[in-house]
mmCIF file of C-alpha atoms and ligand atoms in Angstrom:
data_model
loop_
_atom_site.group_PDB
_atom_site.id
_atom_site.type_symbol
_atom_site.label_atom_id
_atom_site.label_comp_id
_atom_site.label_asym_id
_atom_site.label_seq_id
_atom_site.Cartn_x
_atom_site.Cartn_y
_atom_site.Cartn_z
ATOM 1 C CA MET A 1 86.227 134.701 104.302
ATOM 2 C CA GLU A 2 82.917 132.186 104.749
ATOM 3 C CA SER A 3 84.237 129.327 102.569
ATOM 4 C CA PHE A 4 87.126 128.602 100.356
ATOM 5 C CA SER A 5 89.003 125.618 98.189
ATOM 6 C CA ILE A 6 92.276 124.505 97.786
ATOM 7 C CA THR A 7 93.959 121.388 96.250
ATOM 8 C CA ARG A 8 93.568 118.427 98.053
ATOM 9 C CA PRO A 9 97.018 118.410 100.182
ATOM 10 C CA ASP A 10 99.325 116.155 101.410
ATOM 11 C CA ASP A 11 100.657 115.114 104.468
ATOM 12 C CA TRP A 12 104.709 115.099 103.736
ATOM 13 C CA HIS A 13 105.630 113.573 107.720
ATOM 14 C CA VAL A 14 103.424 111.361 109.358
ATOM 15 C CA HIS A 15 103.056 108.417 111.691
ATOM 16 C CA LEU A 16 100.307 105.571 110.811
ATOM 17 C CA ARG A 17 101.739 102.700 112.870
ATOM 18 C CA ASP A 18 100.858 99.368 111.847
ATOM 19 C CA GLY A 19 98.037 96.377 113.341
ATOM 20 C CA ALA A 20 95.137 97.750 114.939
ATOM 21 C CA MET A 21 96.899 100.935 115.444
ATOM 22 C CA LEU A 22 97.006 101.801 111.814
ATOM 23 C CA SER A 23 93.602 100.661 111.323
ATOM 24 C CA ARG A 24 92.160 103.113 113.853
ATOM 25 C CA VAL A 25 94.600 106.242 112.571
ATOM 26 C CA LEU A 26 94.666 105.289 109.205
ATOM 27 C CA PRO A 27 91.350 106.903 108.178
ATOM 28 C CA TYR A 28 91.518 110.572 109.617
ATOM 29 C CA THR A 29 94.613 110.866 107.284
ATOM 30 C CA ALA A 30 93.515 109.048 104.170
ATOM 31 C CA ARG A 31 90.156 111.290 103.641
ATOM 32 C CA ARG A 32 92.087 114.713 103.544
ATOM 33 C CA PHE A 33 95.166 114.516 102.387
ATOM 34 C CA GLY A 34 96.128 112.756 98.442
ATOM 35 C CA ARG A 35 99.501 111.286 99.535
ATOM 36 C CA ALA A 36 102.010 110.969 102.978
ATOM 37 C CA ILE A 37 105.411 110.233 104.058
ATOM 38 C CA VAL A 38 104.856 107.227 106.229
ATOM 39 C CA MET A 39 107.324 106.565 108.824
ATOM 40 C CA PRO A 40 109.738 103.902 108.897
ATOM 41 C CA ASN A 41 109.933 104.080 113.168
ATOM 42 C CA LEU A 42 107.954 100.576 113.539
ATOM 43 C CA ASP A 43 109.351 98.457 115.932
ATOM 44 C CA PRO A 44 110.861 96.280 114.414
ATOM 45 C CA PRO A 45 111.975 99.194 112.037
ATOM 46 C CA VAL A 46 111.600 99.735 108.290
ATOM 47 C CA LEU A 47 114.853 99.042 107.367
ATOM 48 C CA THR A 48 114.601 97.878 103.540
ATOM 49 C CA THR A 49 112.736 97.997 100.547
ATOM 50 C CA ALA A 50 111.121 94.467 101.436
ATOM 51 C CA ASP A 51 110.091 95.881 104.678
ATOM 52 C CA ALA A 52 108.733 98.725 102.943
ATOM 53 C CA GLU A 53 107.006 97.180 100.117
ATOM 54 C CA ALA A 54 105.175 95.224 102.398
ATOM 55 C CA TYR A 55 104.600 97.920 104.653
ATOM 56 C CA ALA A 56 102.641 100.156 102.120
ATOM 57 C CA LEU A 57 100.528 96.781 100.944
ATOM 58 C CA ARG A 58 99.786 96.574 104.760
ATOM 59 C CA ILE A 59 98.301 100.197 104.797
ATOM 60 C CA ARG A 60 96.162 99.697 101.141
ATOM 61 C CA GLN A 61 95.065 96.627 102.629
ATOM 62 C CA CYS A 62 93.110 98.871 104.961
ATOM 63 C CA LEU A 63 91.943 101.281 103.171
ATOM 64 C CA VAL A 64 88.001 101.631 101.880
ATOM 65 C CA PRO A 65 87.487 100.592 98.498
ATOM 66 C CA ASP A 66 88.218 102.602 95.858
ATOM 67 C CA SER A 67 90.106 105.140 98.574
ATOM 68 C CA ASP A 68 93.065 106.876 96.102
ATOM 69 C CA PHE A 69 95.152 107.672 98.623
ATOM 70 C CA GLU A 70 98.642 106.855 98.234
ATOM 71 C CA PRO A 71 101.516 106.089 100.986
ATOM 72 C CA LEU A 72 104.834 107.081 99.887
ATOM 73 C CA MET A 73 107.024 105.525 102.188
ATOM 74 C CA THR A 74 110.249 105.284 103.399
ATOM 75 C CA LEU A 75 113.257 103.640 104.432
ATOM 76 C CA TYR A 76 114.379 103.957 108.307
ATOM 77 C CA LEU A 77 118.288 104.624 108.202
ATOM 78 C CA ALA A 78 120.730 102.279 110.468
ATOM 79 C CA GLU A 79 124.109 101.592 110.965
ATOM 80 C CA SER A 80 123.436 98.636 109.116
ATOM 81 C CA THR A 81 122.103 100.326 105.829
ATOM 82 C CA THR A 82 124.399 99.616 102.984
ATOM 83 C CA PRO A 83 124.720 101.796 99.251
ATOM 84 C CA ALA A 84 122.811 98.840 97.479
ATOM 85 C CA GLU A 85 119.708 99.572 99.651
ATOM 86 C CA ILE A 86 119.887 102.742 98.781
ATOM 87 C CA GLU A 87 120.113 102.273 95.038
ATOM 88 C CA ARG A 88 117.308 99.516 95.572
ATOM 89 C CA ALA A 89 114.890 101.676 97.244
ATOM 90 C CA SER A 90 115.646 104.077 94.657
ATOM 91 C CA ARG A 91 114.053 101.421 91.940
ATOM 92 C CA SER A 92 111.449 100.530 94.307
ATOM 93 C CA PRO A 93 108.272 102.449 92.867
ATOM 94 C CA VAL A 94 106.935 102.987 96.926
ATOM 95 C CA VAL A 95 110.315 104.280 98.404
ATOM 96 C CA ALA A 96 110.634 108.126 97.871
ATOM 97 C CA ALA A 97 112.680 109.157 100.791
ATOM 98 C CA VAL A 98 114.807 107.029 103.885
ATOM 99 C CA LYS A 99 114.544 108.588 107.123
ATOM 100 C CA LEU A 100 117.599 109.806 109.727
ATOM 101 C CA TYR A 101 116.955 108.923 113.512
ATOM 102 C CA PRO A 102 119.812 109.973 115.865
ATOM 103 C CA LYS A 103 119.996 106.990 117.985
ATOM 104 C CA GLY A 104 118.150 107.620 121.303
ATOM 105 C CA ALA A 105 116.788 110.848 120.114
ATOM 106 C CA THR A 106 112.649 109.699 119.998
ATOM 107 C CA THR A 107 110.091 106.940 119.437
ATOM 108 C CA ASN A 108 111.626 103.974 118.559
ATOM 109 C CA SER A 109 114.756 105.317 117.504
ATOM 110 C CA ALA A 110 117.147 102.751 119.784
ATOM 111 C CA ARG A 111 118.121 101.410 115.909
ATOM 112 C CA GLY A 112 119.203 104.847 115.053
ATOM 113 C CA VAL A 113 122.936 106.444 113.869
ATOM 114 C CA ALA A 114 124.999 107.326 116.687
ATOM 115 C CA ALA A 115 128.130 108.467 113.954
ATOM 116 C CA LEU A 116 126.851 109.773 111.208
ATOM 117 C CA ASP A 117 130.592 110.150 109.964
ATOM 118 C CA ALA A 118 130.505 106.444 109.041
ATOM 119 C CA LEU A 119 127.423 107.114 106.364
ATOM 120 C CA GLY A 120 129.560 108.979 104.098
ATOM 121 C CA PRO A 121 129.281 105.991 101.063
ATOM 122 C CA VAL A 122 125.385 105.527 101.700
ATOM 123 C CA LEU A 123 125.048 109.478 102.426
ATOM 124 C CA ASP A 124 126.529 108.731 98.926
ATOM 125 C CA ALA A 125 124.629 106.557 97.670
ATOM 126 C CA LEU A 126 121.604 108.564 98.592
ATOM 127 C CA GLU A 127 122.920 111.971 96.420
ATOM 128 C CA ARG A 128 123.903 109.233 93.097
ATOM 129 C CA PHE A 129 120.122 107.925 93.822
ATOM 130 C CA ASP A 130 118.435 110.938 94.053
ATOM 131 C CA LEU A 131 116.270 110.038 97.349
ATOM 132 C CA PRO A 132 115.733 112.828 100.036
ATOM 133 C CA LEU A 133 116.918 112.324 103.121
ATOM 134 C CA LEU A 134 114.482 113.410 105.813
ATOM 135 C CA VAL A 135 116.093 114.845 109.190
ATOM 136 C CA HIS A 136 115.096 114.663 112.652
ATOM 137 C CA GLY A 137 117.226 116.627 113.898
ATOM 138 C CA GLU A 138 117.852 116.401 117.530
ATOM 139 C CA SER A 139 121.306 116.472 119.005
ATOM 140 C CA THR A 140 121.485 113.609 121.570
ATOM 141 C CA SER A 141 124.428 114.438 123.536
ATOM 142 C CA PRO A 142 123.156 113.590 126.879
ATOM 143 C CA ASP A 143 124.277 117.247 128.456
ATOM 144 C CA CYS A 144 122.910 119.242 126.067
ATOM 145 C CA ASP A 145 119.648 121.004 127.652
ATOM 146 C CA VAL A 146 116.631 119.410 125.741
ATOM 147 C CA PHE A 147 115.470 122.836 124.347
ATOM 148 C CA ASP A 148 118.901 123.444 122.483
ATOM 149 C CA ARG A 149 118.860 120.007 120.779
ATOM 150 C CA GLU A 150 117.795 121.230 117.887
ATOM 151 C CA ARG A 151 119.666 124.211 117.372
ATOM 152 C CA GLU A 152 123.012 121.960 118.735
ATOM 153 C CA PHE A 153 122.091 119.404 115.493
ATOM 154 C CA LEU A 154 121.905 121.962 113.281
ATOM 155 C CA ASP A 155 125.160 123.724 114.196
ATOM 156 C CA ARG A 156 126.745 120.400 114.337
ATOM 157 C CA SER A 157 125.430 117.608 112.628
ATOM 158 C CA LEU A 158 123.246 119.611 109.392
ATOM 159 C CA VAL A 159 125.332 122.391 108.717
ATOM 160 C CA PRO A 160 128.304 119.904 107.995
ATOM 161 C CA LEU A 161 126.431 117.613 106.125
ATOM 162 C CA VAL A 162 124.633 119.771 103.536
ATOM 163 C CA GLU A 163 128.147 121.201 103.086
ATOM 164 C CA ARG A 164 129.539 117.948 102.770
ATOM 165 C CA HIS A 165 126.927 116.130 100.635
ATOM 166 C CA ALA A 166 126.572 119.122 97.624
ATOM 167 C CA GLY A 167 123.619 117.073 95.788
ATOM 168 C CA LEU A 168 121.819 115.830 98.356
ATOM 169 C CA ARG A 169 118.253 117.092 99.061
ATOM 170 C CA VAL A 170 117.209 117.700 102.871
ATOM 171 C CA VAL A 171 113.876 117.997 104.642
ATOM 172 C CA PHE A 172 114.594 118.954 108.311
ATOM 173 C CA GLU A 173 111.466 117.549 110.065
ATOM 174 C CA HIS A 174 109.373 119.071 111.760
ATOM 175 C CA ILE A 175 111.236 122.325 113.085
ATOM 176 C CA THR A 176 110.657 124.182 116.062
ATOM 177 C CA THR A 177 112.927 127.221 116.119
ATOM 178 C CA ALA A 178 114.221 130.429 114.707
ATOM 179 C CA ASP A 179 117.388 129.380 114.346
ATOM 180 C CA ALA A 180 116.015 126.356 112.120
ATOM 181 C CA ALA A 181 113.349 128.461 109.987
ATOM 182 C CA ALA A 182 116.472 130.655 109.482
ATOM 183 C CA PHE A 183 118.682 127.973 108.625
ATOM 184 C CA VAL A 184 116.324 126.453 105.817
ATOM 185 C CA GLU A 185 116.019 130.306 104.232
ATOM 186 C CA GLN A 186 119.167 130.799 103.250
ATOM 187 C CA ALA A 187 120.545 127.218 102.574
ATOM 188 C CA PRO A 188 120.756 126.090 99.032
ATOM 189 C CA ALA A 189 117.106 125.203 97.440
ATOM 190 C CA ARG A 190 117.420 121.548 98.193
ATOM 191 C CA VAL A 191 117.416 121.655 101.345
ATOM 192 C CA ALA A 192 113.582 122.463 103.146
ATOM 193 C CA ALA A 193 111.837 121.832 106.324
ATOM 194 C CA THR A 194 108.109 120.766 107.288
ATOM 195 C CA ILE A 195 105.972 122.558 110.201
ATOM 196 C CA THR A 196 103.551 120.892 112.357
ATOM 197 C CA PRO A 197 100.046 122.443 113.571
ATOM 198 C CA GLN A 198 101.526 122.314 117.447
ATOM 199 C CA HIS A 199 104.433 123.957 116.685
ATOM 200 C CA LEU A 200 102.508 126.799 114.630
ATOM 201 C CA LEU A 201 99.496 127.585 117.519
ATOM 202 C CA MET A 202 101.475 126.556 121.046
ATOM 203 C CA ASN A 203 104.410 127.363 122.471
ATOM 204 C CA ARG A 204 106.348 125.823 125.687
ATOM 205 C CA ASN A 205 103.637 127.214 128.091
ATOM 206 C CA ALA A 206 100.871 124.590 126.814
ATOM 207 C CA LEU A 207 103.146 122.123 128.321
ATOM 208 C CA PHE A 208 102.524 123.790 132.178
ATOM 209 C CA GLN A 209 99.139 125.161 131.247
ATOM 210 C CA GLY A 210 97.129 124.522 134.766
ATOM 211 C CA GLY A 211 99.363 121.734 135.270
ATOM 212 C CA LEU A 212 101.307 119.452 133.706
ATOM 213 C CA ARG A 213 99.322 118.525 129.781
ATOM 214 C CA PRO A 214 101.227 115.045 128.389
ATOM 215 C CA HIS A 215 98.968 115.557 125.182
ATOM 216 C CA HIS A 216 101.232 118.481 124.052
ATOM 217 C CA TYR A 217 104.165 116.465 124.721
ATOM 218 C CA CYS A 218 105.828 115.477 121.368
ATOM 219 C CA LEU A 219 109.406 115.750 119.781
ATOM 220 C CA PRO A 220 110.961 118.070 119.194
ATOM 221 C CA VAL A 221 109.485 119.636 122.176
ATOM 222 C CA LEU A 222 107.263 123.158 121.983
ATOM 223 C CA LYS A 223 109.751 126.225 122.040
ATOM 224 C CA ARG A 224 109.300 130.059 122.950
ATOM 225 C CA GLU A 225 107.031 131.766 121.808
ATOM 226 C CA GLU A 226 109.693 133.576 119.400
ATOM 227 C CA ASP A 227 110.142 130.215 117.818
ATOM 228 C CA ARG A 228 106.490 129.707 117.380
ATOM 229 C CA GLN A 229 105.959 133.221 115.355
ATOM 230 C CA ALA A 230 109.379 132.576 113.677
ATOM 231 C CA LEU A 231 107.512 129.523 112.310
ATOM 232 C CA VAL A 232 104.556 131.711 111.448
ATOM 233 C CA ARG A 233 106.006 133.755 109.555
ATOM 234 C CA VAL A 234 108.432 131.377 107.065
ATOM 235 C CA ALA A 235 104.862 129.003 106.888
ATOM 236 C CA THR A 236 103.157 132.011 105.549
ATOM 237 C CA SER A 237 105.982 133.771 103.463
ATOM 238 C CA GLY A 238 104.826 131.885 100.415
ATOM 239 C CA ASN A 239 108.122 130.557 100.791
ATOM 240 C CA PRO A 240 107.995 127.040 99.201
ATOM 241 C CA ARG A 241 110.983 125.834 101.458
ATOM 242 C CA PHE A 242 108.482 125.390 104.157
ATOM 243 C CA PHE A 243 105.460 122.982 103.694
ATOM 244 C CA LEU A 244 103.153 120.569 105.738
ATOM 245 C CA GLY A 245 103.614 117.602 107.452
ATOM 246 C CA THR A 246 101.818 117.194 110.650
ATOM 247 C CA ASP A 247 104.028 114.430 112.303
ATOM 248 C CA SER A 248 100.745 112.904 113.625
ATOM 249 C CA ALA A 249 102.000 110.182 115.995
ATOM 250 C CA PRO A 250 99.246 108.862 117.748
ATOM 251 C CA HIS A 251 99.678 107.293 121.682
ATOM 252 C CA SER A 252 96.916 105.477 123.822
ATOM 253 C CA ARG A 253 96.054 107.589 126.423
ATOM 254 C CA SER A 254 97.051 105.648 128.739
ATOM 255 C CA SER A 255 101.427 105.881 127.338
ATOM 256 C CA LYS A 256 100.783 109.500 127.363
ATOM 257 C CA GLU A 257 99.444 109.597 130.895
ATOM 258 C CA SER A 258 101.839 108.235 132.310
ATOM 259 C CA ASP A 259 105.138 107.843 135.011
ATOM 260 C CA CYS A 260 107.559 108.279 131.742
ATOM 261 C CA GLY A 261 104.707 109.683 129.119
ATOM 262 C CA CYS A 262 105.466 108.857 125.183
ATOM 263 C CA ALA A 263 106.144 111.909 122.856
ATOM 264 C CA GLY A 264 103.765 112.435 120.421
ATOM 265 C CA VAL A 265 100.666 114.481 119.399
ATOM 266 C CA PHE A 266 97.624 113.103 117.625
ATOM 267 C CA ASN A 267 96.282 115.526 115.416
ATOM 268 C CA ALA A 268 94.927 113.367 112.192
ATOM 269 C CA PRO A 269 91.600 114.525 112.692
ATOM 270 C CA VAL A 270 92.089 118.211 112.883
ATOM 271 C CA ALA A 271 95.407 118.773 110.926
ATOM 272 C CA ILE A 272 94.022 120.762 108.456
ATOM 273 C CA GLU A 273 91.760 122.881 110.147
ATOM 274 C CA ALA A 274 94.794 123.520 112.625
ATOM 275 C CA TYR A 275 96.376 125.101 110.131
ATOM 276 C CA ALA A 276 93.711 126.800 108.639
ATOM 277 C CA GLU A 277 93.162 128.357 112.042
ATOM 278 C CA ALA A 278 97.262 129.117 112.156
ATOM 279 C CA PHE A 279 97.038 130.600 108.745
ATOM 280 C CA ALA A 280 93.694 132.729 109.668
ATOM 281 C CA ARG A 281 95.732 134.007 112.822
ATOM 282 C CA ALA A 282 98.271 135.170 110.896
ATOM 283 C CA ASP A 283 95.831 137.031 108.428
ATOM 284 C CA ALA A 284 97.245 134.685 105.737
ATOM 285 C CA LEU A 285 94.463 131.785 104.292
ATOM 286 C CA ASP A 286 95.056 132.757 100.882
ATOM 287 C CA ARG A 287 98.828 131.751 101.710
ATOM 288 C CA LEU A 288 97.687 128.005 103.109
ATOM 289 C CA GLU A 289 97.116 126.585 99.601
ATOM 290 C CA GLY A 290 100.518 127.059 98.980
ATOM 291 C CA PHE A 291 101.862 125.276 102.550
ATOM 292 C CA ALA A 292 99.320 122.596 102.616
ATOM 293 C CA SER A 293 99.116 120.745 98.802
ATOM 294 C CA HIS A 294 102.006 122.998 96.384
ATOM 295 C CA PHE A 295 105.712 123.118 97.773
ATOM 296 C CA GLY A 296 105.923 120.061 99.459
ATOM 297 C CA ALA A 297 104.440 118.000 96.075
ATOM 298 C CA ASP A 298 106.849 120.408 94.499
ATOM 299 C CA PHE A 299 110.191 119.651 96.340
ATOM 300 C CA TYR A 300 109.446 115.626 96.244
ATOM 301 C CA ARG A 301 108.760 116.515 92.440
ATOM 302 C CA ARG A 302 105.311 114.488 92.168
ATOM 303 C CA PRO A 303 102.351 116.074 90.360
ATOM 304 C CA ARG A 304 100.094 118.621 92.638
ATOM 305 C CA ASN A 305 97.003 116.522 93.270
ATOM 306 C CA ARG A 306 94.183 117.615 90.865
ATOM 307 C CA GLY A 307 90.798 117.443 93.250
ATOM 308 C CA ARG A 308 90.180 120.204 96.089
ATOM 309 C CA ILE A 309 88.767 120.321 99.687
ATOM 310 C CA ARG A 310 86.467 122.856 100.790
ATOM 311 C CA LEU A 311 86.811 124.697 103.875
ATOM 312 C CA GLU A 312 83.889 126.612 106.200
ATOM 313 C CA ARG A 313 84.154 128.662 108.597
ATOM 314 C CA CYS A 314 82.598 127.049 112.073
ATOM 315 C CA ASP A 315 83.980 128.155 115.152
ATOM 316 C CA ARG A 316 83.399 124.920 116.950
ATOM 317 C CA PRO A 317 85.524 122.721 118.893
ATOM 318 C CA GLY A 318 87.112 119.339 117.075
ATOM 319 C CA PRO A 319 86.430 116.315 118.682
ATOM 320 C CA ALA A 320 88.022 115.475 121.649
ATOM 321 C CA ALA A 321 89.505 112.089 121.256
ATOM 322 C CA VAL A 322 88.928 108.444 119.020
ATOM 323 C CA GLY A 323 87.864 105.861 121.468
ATOM 324 C CA GLU A 324 87.657 106.370 124.989
ATOM 325 C CA GLY A 325 89.103 105.427 128.327
ATOM 326 C CA PRO A 326 92.885 104.045 128.810
ATOM 327 C CA ASP A 327 93.297 103.058 124.917
ATOM 328 C CA GLY A 328 91.338 106.526 123.430
ATOM 329 C CA LEU A 329 93.581 108.296 121.697
ATOM 330 C CA VAL A 330 93.313 112.256 122.633
ATOM 331 C CA VAL A 331 93.410 114.408 119.363
ATOM 332 C CA PHE A 332 95.022 117.415 119.213
ATOM 333 C CA PHE A 333 93.459 121.036 120.844
ATOM 334 C CA ALA A 334 90.951 119.270 122.067
ATOM 335 C CA GLY A 335 88.200 121.919 123.010
ATOM 336 C CA GLU A 336 89.516 124.193 121.716
ATOM 337 C CA ALA A 337 88.023 126.541 119.045
ATOM 338 C CA LEU A 338 88.700 126.539 115.057
ATOM 339 C CA ARG A 339 87.275 128.234 113.370
ATOM 340 C CA TYR A 340 87.361 126.489 110.255
ATOM 341 C CA ARG A 341 86.158 122.963 109.445
ATOM 342 C CA VAL A 342 86.289 121.021 105.984
ATOM 343 C CA VAL A 343 83.175 120.067 104.395
ATOM 344 C CA GLY A 344 84.376 118.188 101.660
ATOM 345 C CA PRO A 345 85.930 117.286 98.580
ATOM 346 C CA ASP A 346 84.821 120.716 96.621
HETATM 347 O O1 DOR B 401 106.989 113.359 119.119
HETATM 348 C C1 DOR B 401 107.178 112.549 117.932
HETATM 349 N N1 DOR B 401 106.406 111.374 118.034
HETATM 350 N N2 DOR B 401 108.235 112.921 117.886
HETATM 351 C C2 DOR B 401 109.175 111.757 117.073
HETATM 352 O O2 DOR B 401 110.133 111.732 116.279
HETATM 353 C C3 DOR B 401 108.605 110.063 116.710
HETATM 354 C C4 DOR B 401 106.966 110.398 117.072
HETATM 355 C C5 DOR B 401 106.588 109.099 117.561
HETATM 356 O O3 DOR B 401 106.653 108.251 116.763
HETATM 357 O O4 DOR B 401 105.671 108.891 118.705
HETATM 358 ZN ZN1 ZN B 402 107.487 112.530 113.252
#
């Protein structure tokens, strides 16, 4: 196709950060997406409804005049979270969901949850007040192989949680394995998953292509080729339980290219183009709109966006970085050919 248009998409999983980083990265998300689910793993985290409302305001203050981008906020589930806080969150016009980080699983997860069992009353409250639980699905047990963390979390924690809380809506975030895809396919309709562009376009070989590649490192880490293929299959299947969540997670070049590099891929500047590339490679561009623009809104029970964006054939590499030097942000897929680019609203 030379050119095509889709309903304006939403990003159901993004890290916008705060302060100077927020001002640098927000424009890339806000110019493409109508809404975004904003992750709460700031330091300190977004623990309360009041924190989320203040953060939403800081985001709005960073938007260009007349932007109609809507940040949808999340609370960071901690062992200190109370059912009363969940009730408050459910009444807030800006809070859309609550995020579960297993303690120590990823960036700024030190305040995350070590013992899920202790959270029963809070999970009951999520169910009662109908707020979705977003899950970073990785086991943190020290003897678990890093490539098995999602699988172990699924078996030991997620399956029992979904069974125990029969009315809870759950998003299994940034799934990376064939096992996770199969689980969501056979789970009840209240369970969905987001998929990132990097997990659709790369497998774990990309981490070691000609040397160590820190800019391909994110959590959950890239998996095997058969996992990537399973993700492409479900993303392009038209199954509404799989939808777009970029997990765009900026870190400066110096914190990625380091002794102990941070996890996170900054894909916001090319996110739609990268998803289009993955769908084009699978000969499934006709399925992109559902995945990118319809299914997430339906799951979160929000109206689909009304505007449209147009993509045009281009076969050009995307931008390599935002900013220069150690503070620069290396962009996902830098230097690789992308066969479509967004040419603006339709
Ligand atoms: O790669 C990641 N980066 N995975 C996460 O779960 C967190 C994120 C971040 O905040 O940098
Ligand atoms: Zn994330």
